[in-house]
């Protein structure tokens, strides 16, 4: 409600200061039309919401009006962009967005590494445990942590990120023969 009032007052003041006809002319005509549409839809949305609350109707949940609420965020972002003290915030956001591509590659390398080592551990487990050791209670932790591909990947992820200690898994590897 507060943003509706502030944006309507701002639009009204700009309209009065520039004149009705001059407001929709010039280089900023597109922005002025966008501002006018956003404020009009916002006021319409608020009016429909008030009417729906008074009558108990479900018309307040109209999806198109919810989608158009996003336009208010565009207007707010434009106002923030014009304020000079938000320049550092914009630079930080662009830096974060610029770091997403390298982060994606690092994630891909880590997942591939976990996958390869999970296959290695699973192969080593199945190749070196005979039937007697496979059912032995001393190898239960080994089977639980490296007995399947998803368990192996999760185990490796937990050890790399500090969720579990390597020592716990080393102790599970003791029953395997040393090569």
mmCIF file of C-alpha atoms in Angstrom:
data_model
loop_
_atom_site.group_PDB
_atom_site.id
_atom_site.type_symbol
_atom_site.label_atom_id
_atom_site.label_comp_id
_atom_site.label_asym_id
_atom_site.label_seq_id
_atom_site.Cartn_x
_atom_site.Cartn_y
_atom_site.Cartn_z
ATOM 1 C CA UNK A 1 0.000 0.000 0.000
ATOM 2 C CA UNK A 2 2.825 2.398 0.876
ATOM 3 C CA UNK A 3 4.548 1.810 -2.451
ATOM 4 C CA UNK A 4 1.273 2.448 -4.266
ATOM 5 C CA UNK A 5 0.925 5.793 -2.540
ATOM 6 C CA UNK A 6 4.563 6.772 -3.077
ATOM 7 C CA UNK A 7 4.644 5.764 -6.742
ATOM 8 C CA UNK A 8 1.308 7.466 -7.425
ATOM 9 C CA UNK A 9 2.513 10.659 -5.736
ATOM 10 C CA UNK A 10 5.795 10.544 -7.650
ATOM 11 C CA UNK A 11 3.993 10.017 -10.961
ATOM 12 C CA UNK A 12 1.556 12.827 -10.182
ATOM 13 C CA UNK A 13 4.351 15.250 -9.281
ATOM 14 C CA UNK A 14 6.278 14.463 -12.456
ATOM 15 C CA UNK A 15 3.100 14.809 -14.501
ATOM 16 C CA UNK A 16 2.366 18.230 -13.017
ATOM 17 C CA UNK A 17 5.953 19.461 -13.357
ATOM 18 C CA UNK A 18 6.394 18.397 -16.988
ATOM 19 C CA UNK A 19 2.833 19.020 -18.179
ATOM 20 C CA UNK A 20 0.356 16.431 -19.381
ATOM 21 C CA UNK A 21 1.289 16.444 -23.084
ATOM 22 C CA UNK A 22 5.040 16.951 -22.566
ATOM 23 C CA UNK A 23 5.119 14.013 -20.148
ATOM 24 C CA UNK A 24 4.495 11.561 -22.996
ATOM 25 C CA UNK A 25 6.985 13.167 -25.400
ATOM 26 C CA UNK A 26 10.745 13.245 -25.521
ATOM 27 C CA UNK A 27 13.482 10.712 -24.983
ATOM 28 C CA UNK A 28 11.983 9.263 -21.783
ATOM 29 C CA UNK A 29 8.547 8.664 -23.242
ATOM 30 C CA UNK A 30 8.883 4.871 -22.988
ATOM 31 C CA UNK A 31 9.830 5.040 -19.308
ATOM 32 C CA UNK A 32 6.951 7.401 -18.583
ATOM 33 C CA UNK A 33 4.458 5.073 -20.289
ATOM 34 C CA UNK A 34 5.894 2.125 -18.326
ATOM 35 C CA UNK A 35 5.608 4.079 -15.068
ATOM 36 C CA UNK A 36 2.027 5.048 -15.841
ATOM 37 C CA UNK A 37 1.029 1.471 -16.712
ATOM 38 C CA UNK A 38 2.716 0.102 -13.573
ATOM 39 C CA UNK A 39 1.011 2.616 -11.311
ATOM 40 C CA UNK A 40 -2.368 2.076 -13.012
ATOM 41 C CA UNK A 41 -2.137 -1.725 -12.727
ATOM 42 C CA UNK A 42 -0.939 -1.422 -9.141
ATOM 43 C CA UNK A 43 -3.883 0.779 -8.213
ATOM 44 C CA UNK A 44 -6.266 -1.564 -10.065
ATOM 45 C CA UNK A 45 -4.792 -4.540 -8.225
ATOM 46 C CA UNK A 46 -5.189 -2.779 -4.896
ATOM 47 C CA UNK A 47 -8.792 -1.826 -5.700
ATOM 48 C CA UNK A 48 -9.675 -5.396 -6.707
ATOM 49 C CA UNK A 49 -8.002 -6.769 -3.576
ATOM 50 C CA UNK A 50 -10.029 -4.375 -1.390
ATOM 51 C CA UNK A 51 -13.248 -5.264 -3.222
ATOM 52 C CA UNK A 52 -12.537 -8.987 -2.858
ATOM 53 C CA UNK A 53 -11.898 -8.656 0.868
ATOM 54 C CA UNK A 54 -15.158 -6.782 1.359
ATOM 55 C CA UNK A 55 -17.306 -9.243 -0.555
ATOM 56 C CA UNK A 56 -15.538 -12.458 0.408
ATOM 57 C CA UNK A 57 -14.953 -13.256 -3.274
ATOM 58 C CA UNK A 58 -11.930 -15.116 -4.585
ATOM 59 C CA UNK A 59 -11.221 -12.549 -7.307
ATOM 60 C CA UNK A 60 -8.193 -11.284 -5.372
ATOM 61 C CA UNK A 61 -6.267 -14.346 -6.528
ATOM 62 C CA UNK A 62 -6.380 -13.373 -10.202
ATOM 63 C CA UNK A 63 -3.064 -14.717 -11.597
ATOM 64 C CA UNK A 64 -2.563 -11.962 -14.184
ATOM 65 C CA UNK A 65 -2.511 -9.334 -11.477
ATOM 66 C CA UNK A 66 0.046 -11.321 -9.529
ATOM 67 C CA UNK A 67 2.253 -11.453 -12.609
ATOM 68 C CA UNK A 68 1.863 -7.722 -13.133
ATOM 69 C CA UNK A 69 3.036 -7.086 -9.574
ATOM 70 C CA UNK A 70 6.508 -7.963 -10.817
ATOM 71 C CA UNK A 71 6.403 -4.761 -12.855
ATOM 72 C CA UNK A 72 6.478 -2.839 -9.583
ATOM 73 C CA UNK A 73 9.799 -4.465 -8.806
ATOM 74 C CA UNK A 74 11.095 -3.269 -12.189
ATOM 75 C CA UNK A 75 10.093 0.268 -11.285
ATOM 76 C CA UNK A 76 11.718 -0.025 -7.865
ATOM 77 C CA UNK A 77 14.900 -1.401 -9.456
ATOM 78 C CA UNK A 78 14.944 1.574 -11.829
ATOM 79 C CA UNK A 79 14.671 3.987 -8.909
ATOM 80 C CA UNK A 80 17.449 2.181 -7.033
ATOM 81 C CA UNK A 81 19.634 2.212 -10.151
ATOM 82 C CA UNK A 82 19.348 5.983 -10.321
ATOM 83 C CA UNK A 83 20.521 6.462 -6.733
ATOM 84 C CA UNK A 84 24.295 6.858 -6.664
ATOM 85 C CA UNK A 85 24.834 5.281 -3.257
ATOM 86 C CA UNK A 86 23.539 1.933 -4.591
ATOM 87 C CA UNK A 87 26.349 1.763 -7.156
ATOM 88 C CA UNK A 88 28.431 -0.533 -4.930
ATOM 89 C CA UNK A 89 25.463 -2.864 -4.502
ATOM 90 C CA UNK A 90 25.120 -3.102 -8.265
ATOM 91 C CA UNK A 91 28.812 -3.858 -8.631
ATOM 92 C CA UNK A 92 28.558 -6.629 -6.039
ATOM 93 C CA UNK A 93 25.549 -8.153 -7.791
ATOM 94 C CA UNK A 94 27.354 -8.097 -11.153
ATOM 95 C CA UNK A 95 30.418 -9.667 -9.518
ATOM 96 C CA UNK A 96 28.282 -12.472 -8.079
ATOM 97 C CA UNK A 97 26.577 -13.046 -11.424
ATOM 98 C CA UNK A 98 29.966 -13.034 -13.147
ATOM 99 C CA UNK A 99 31.189 -15.740 -10.768
ATOM 100 C CA UNK A 100 28.315 -18.130 -11.506
ATOM 101 C CA UNK A 101 29.877 -19.545 -14.682
ATOM 102 C CA UNK A 102 33.184 -20.526 -13.013
ATOM 103 C CA UNK A 103 31.170 -21.900 -10.078
ATOM 104 C CA UNK A 104 29.242 -24.116 -12.489
ATOM 105 C CA UNK A 105 32.506 -25.484 -13.924
ATOM 106 C CA UNK A 106 33.957 -26.140 -10.466
ATOM 107 C CA UNK A 107 30.772 -27.976 -9.500
ATOM 108 C CA UNK A 108 30.984 -30.088 -12.656
ATOM 109 C CA UNK A 109 34.625 -30.992 -11.919
ATOM 110 C CA UNK A 110 33.773 -31.923 -8.311
ATOM 111 C CA UNK A 111 30.798 -34.060 -9.322
ATOM 112 C CA UNK A 112 32.911 -35.827 -11.942
ATOM 113 C CA UNK A 113 35.661 -36.443 -9.388
ATOM 114 C CA UNK A 114 33.174 -37.812 -6.855
ATOM 115 C CA UNK A 115 31.689 -40.023 -9.568
ATOM 116 C CA UNK A 116 35.044 -41.474 -10.635
ATOM 117 C CA UNK A 117 36.215 -42.120 -7.074
ATOM 118 C CA UNK A 118 32.849 -43.588 -6.115
ATOM 119 C CA UNK A 119 33.194 -46.064 -8.985
ATOM 120 C CA UNK A 120 36.748 -46.814 -7.834
ATOM 121 C CA UNK A 121 35.704 -47.449 -4.239
ATOM 122 C CA UNK A 122 32.704 -49.514 -5.297
ATOM 123 C CA UNK A 123 34.830 -51.615 -7.669
ATOM 124 C CA UNK A 124 37.493 -52.106 -4.999
ATOM 125 C CA UNK A 125 34.842 -53.102 -2.494
ATOM 126 C CA UNK A 126 33.145 -55.672 -4.720
ATOM 127 C CA UNK A 127 36.412 -57.060 -6.111
ATOM 128 C CA UNK A 128 38.124 -57.548 -2.740
ATOM 129 C CA UNK A 129 35.315 -58.705 -0.495
ATOM 130 C CA UNK A 130 34.586 -62.375 -0.810
ATOM 131 C CA UNK A 131 31.212 -63.771 0.198
ATOM 132 C CA UNK A 132 32.266 -64.330 3.807
ATOM 133 C CA UNK A 133 33.538 -60.758 4.247
ATOM 134 C CA UNK A 134 30.553 -59.288 2.364
ATOM 135 C CA UNK A 135 28.116 -60.576 4.996
ATOM 136 C CA UNK A 136 30.490 -60.026 7.935
ATOM 137 C CA UNK A 137 29.177 -57.443 10.438
ATOM 138 C CA UNK A 138 32.613 -55.757 10.494
ATOM 139 C CA UNK A 139 32.112 -54.617 6.881
ATOM 140 C CA UNK A 140 28.606 -53.234 7.379
ATOM 141 C CA UNK A 141 29.822 -49.603 7.466
ATOM 142 C CA UNK A 142 31.837 -50.197 4.322
ATOM 143 C CA UNK A 143 28.817 -51.637 2.507
ATOM 144 C CA UNK A 144 26.580 -48.799 3.722
ATOM 145 C CA UNK A 145 28.983 -46.046 2.684
ATOM 146 C CA UNK A 146 30.453 -47.462 -0.542
ATOM 147 C CA UNK A 147 28.074 -50.289 -1.508
ATOM 148 C CA UNK A 148 26.187 -48.245 -4.110
ATOM 149 C CA UNK A 149 26.988 -45.385 -6.430
ATOM 150 C CA UNK A 150 24.785 -42.807 -4.694
ATOM 151 C CA UNK A 151 26.048 -43.799 -1.242
ATOM 152 C CA UNK A 152 29.649 -43.512 -2.451
ATOM 153 C CA UNK A 153 29.100 -40.054 -3.948
ATOM 154 C CA UNK A 154 27.339 -38.876 -0.783
ATOM 155 C CA UNK A 155 30.122 -40.285 1.396
ATOM 156 C CA UNK A 156 32.813 -38.529 -0.644
ATOM 157 C CA UNK A 157 30.835 -35.275 -0.585
ATOM 158 C CA UNK A 158 30.451 -35.450 3.185
ATOM 159 C CA UNK A 159 34.160 -36.064 3.708
ATOM 160 C CA UNK A 160 35.261 -33.247 1.407
ATOM 161 C CA UNK A 161 32.863 -30.697 2.897
ATOM 162 C CA UNK A 162 33.635 -31.615 6.503
ATOM 163 C CA UNK A 163 30.374 -33.395 7.255
ATOM 164 C CA UNK A 164 32.211 -36.564 8.257
ATOM 165 C CA UNK A 165 35.831 -37.360 8.990
ATOM 166 C CA UNK A 166 38.046 -39.381 6.650
ATOM 167 C CA UNK A 167 39.139 -41.350 9.715
ATOM 168 C CA UNK A 168 35.674 -42.898 10.075
ATOM 169 C CA UNK A 169 35.850 -44.283 6.546
ATOM 170 C CA UNK A 170 39.477 -45.325 6.903
ATOM 171 C CA UNK A 171 38.471 -47.495 9.841
ATOM 172 C CA UNK A 172 35.810 -49.125 7.619
ATOM 173 C CA UNK A 173 38.482 -49.949 5.004
ATOM 174 C CA UNK A 174 40.607 -52.025 7.414
ATOM 175 C CA UNK A 175 38.966 -55.390 6.576
ATOM 176 C CA UNK A 176 40.036 -55.045 2.934
ATOM 177 C CA UNK A 177 43.305 -56.697 1.925
ATOM 178 C CA UNK A 178 46.290 -54.381 1.372
ATOM 179 C CA UNK A 179 47.631 -54.358 -2.203
#
